Amino acid sequence: MAKKVLMLAGDFVEDYEVMVPYQALLSVGVAVDVVCPGKKKNDIIATAIHDFVGFQTYAESRGHNFVINKSFDEVKLDEYAGLYVCGGRSPEYIRLNKRVIEIVQYFFEKNLPIAAICHGIQVLTPAGVLKGRTLTAYPAVGPDIVVAGGTYKEIDADKAITDGNLTTSPAWPGHPAILSEFYKLLGVKIG
């Protein structure tokens, strides 16, 4: 039976940060259920494209539509080998959902593999799971990590940090690094 990962996303998730890991995990035989609070299977979420084009922070453009493939209310956590938390703008509001926080806490309590990228770390901070952890995020999320009791490390955007069962990367250029680490945590062998 294939390993299965739960992926948390929502409207205005960063386009690459949902599309790339979703497709990459599928390509190595990992099943992925993408969910969003308040959404059902076959509902659409909007994505956003974040890029640096000369401003002090990223600019945001409308991305593609992404089809949710599992109803949020039907998630049974014991079916999943790991958790992937996408970035973009969705983390700032899906973290307000009590069940999202419970999901994050479950994966940490079970010491299951967890990957979070960019602003996705905003879903981890209110869950009370970062104390004593070393991780990275989009730099604007760094202070949130510190307030939550973690150690924030600023690294190049194409890198990842793994601390125990948690791997993190600052942004979508880090997909090769974070996915490679997540595969190891999941026990996925390639080649």
XYZ file of C-alpha atoms in Angstrom:
191
model
C 0.000 0.000 0.000
C 1.355 3.439 -0.969
C 2.282 5.953 1.688
C -0.198 8.806 1.992
C 0.486 12.443 2.892
C -1.978 15.074 4.052
C -1.396 18.504 2.495
C -2.855 21.659 4.076
C -3.719 24.499 1.695
C -6.338 27.177 1.142
C -7.299 30.078 -1.062
C -4.256 32.037 -2.228
C -1.811 29.301 -1.358
C 1.403 30.027 -3.274
C 0.985 28.404 -6.686
C 4.362 26.597 -6.794
C 4.136 25.672 -3.118
C 1.059 23.531 -3.692
C 1.526 22.404 -7.302
C 5.178 21.330 -7.180
C 5.139 19.224 -3.979
C 1.781 17.708 -4.894
C 3.030 16.552 -8.291
C 6.495 15.606 -7.030
C 5.101 13.399 -4.269
C 2.743 11.701 -6.713
C 5.677 11.065 -9.081
C 7.469 8.960 -6.450
C 4.386 6.930 -5.571
C 3.155 8.868 -2.542
C -0.607 9.471 -2.441
C -1.529 13.039 -1.473
C -4.803 14.350 -0.072
C -5.005 18.139 -0.369
C -7.498 19.686 2.037
C -8.743 23.114 3.058
C -11.041 24.028 5.945
C -14.569 24.590 4.712
C -13.903 22.925 1.348
C -15.048 19.603 -0.047
C -13.590 17.242 -2.625
C -13.681 18.848 -6.097
C -13.976 22.400 -4.719
C -11.544 24.917 -6.182
C -8.988 27.009 -4.331
C -7.300 29.992 -5.937
C -3.512 30.158 -5.949
C -1.230 33.177 -5.889
C 2.149 33.672 -7.500
C 4.722 35.370 -5.281
C 7.729 36.864 -6.995
C 10.383 39.475 -6.348
C 10.203 42.178 -8.985
C 11.916 45.173 -7.399
C 9.754 45.967 -4.369
C 10.718 45.640 -0.693
C 8.690 42.447 -0.491
C 7.206 40.006 -2.974
C 4.488 41.018 -5.406
C 1.428 38.823 -5.648
C -0.370 37.834 -8.838
C -3.320 35.520 -9.366
C -2.197 31.979 -10.128
C -3.985 28.847 -11.272
C -6.992 27.134 -9.764
C -6.271 23.994 -7.757
C -8.871 21.267 -7.223
C -9.154 19.965 -3.664
C -9.147 16.157 -3.772
C -10.405 15.333 -0.245
C -13.139 16.863 1.906
C -11.666 18.505 4.994
C -14.340 17.043 7.274
C -13.583 13.485 6.093
C -9.890 13.428 7.075
C -8.909 10.450 9.257
C -5.443 11.234 10.583
C -4.368 7.632 11.168
C -4.393 7.106 7.371
C -1.423 9.434 6.833
C 2.333 8.871 6.998
C 3.166 12.581 6.895
C 1.993 16.192 6.725
C 2.924 18.880 4.182
C 2.029 22.508 4.968
C 1.995 24.810 1.949
C 2.906 28.487 1.982
C 1.417 31.609 0.470
C -1.336 33.626 2.113
C -3.528 30.692 3.130
C -1.533 29.829 6.294
C -2.416 33.148 7.932
C -6.105 32.249 7.980
C -6.303 28.418 7.939
C -4.381 28.476 11.232
C -7.452 30.073 12.797
C -9.303 26.791 12.302
C -9.190 24.678 15.483
C -9.087 21.400 13.534
C -6.032 22.579 11.541
C -4.174 23.140 14.826
C -5.261 19.707 16.086
C -3.965 18.142 12.855
C -0.553 19.778 13.285
C -0.367 18.707 16.935
C -1.279 15.125 16.008
C 1.619 14.798 13.541
C 4.086 16.268 16.054
C 2.792 14.063 18.898
C 3.144 10.961 16.702
C 6.611 12.115 15.533
C 5.510 11.681 11.919
C 7.283 13.452 9.029
C 6.275 17.089 8.573
C 7.326 19.538 5.864
C 6.436 23.226 5.916
C 7.544 25.861 3.442
C 7.674 29.648 3.424
C 4.636 31.087 5.242
C 3.392 27.549 5.961
C 5.281 27.801 9.246
C 2.531 30.217 10.361
C 0.334 27.135 10.756
C 2.867 25.572 13.145
C 3.443 28.575 15.425
C 0.014 28.678 17.144
C 0.036 24.890 17.585
C 2.631 25.115 20.365
C 4.952 22.600 18.685
C 8.099 24.622 17.960
C 9.668 24.941 21.402
C 13.297 23.821 21.160
C 13.101 23.283 17.370
C 15.434 24.814 14.802
C 13.785 25.736 11.538
C 13.524 28.280 8.775
C 10.735 30.152 6.996
C 10.159 33.179 4.851
C 12.146 35.844 6.789
C 9.006 37.799 7.787
C 7.837 34.683 9.682
C 11.123 34.377 11.616
C 9.911 36.468 14.593
C 6.838 34.206 14.896
C 9.136 31.175 15.263
C 11.092 32.879 18.042
C 7.910 33.912 19.909
C 6.717 30.279 19.611
C 9.914 29.069 21.343
C 11.816 27.888 18.283
C 15.144 28.930 16.828
C 14.884 30.702 13.481
C 17.745 30.240 11.003
C 17.930 32.485 7.956
C 19.235 30.406 5.063
C 19.355 30.703 1.282
C 15.958 30.258 -0.376
C 17.115 27.094 -2.163
C 18.045 25.268 1.050
C 16.161 23.376 3.768
C 16.675 22.639 7.462
C 15.675 19.339 9.046
C 15.296 18.997 12.818
C 14.025 15.568 13.815
C 10.738 14.865 12.005
C 10.414 18.454 10.717
C 11.878 19.846 7.499
C 11.428 23.479 6.447
C 12.491 25.783 3.630
C 12.170 29.562 3.199
C 10.506 29.580 -0.230
C 9.736 27.689 -3.434
C 13.330 27.738 -4.760
C 13.940 25.241 -1.932
C 11.679 22.530 -3.373
C 14.546 20.199 -4.366
C 16.024 20.463 -0.851
C 12.822 20.201 1.213
C 11.355 17.435 -0.931
C 14.596 15.434 -0.766
C 14.514 15.716 3.036
C 10.795 14.914 3.208
C 11.341 11.782 1.087
C 14.018 10.638 3.554
C 11.711 11.272 6.522
C 8.942 9.301 4.790
C 11.330 6.461 3.959
C 10.850 6.941 0.214
C 13.759 5.476 -1.770
C 14.435 6.787 -5.247
C 16.586 5.023 -7.830
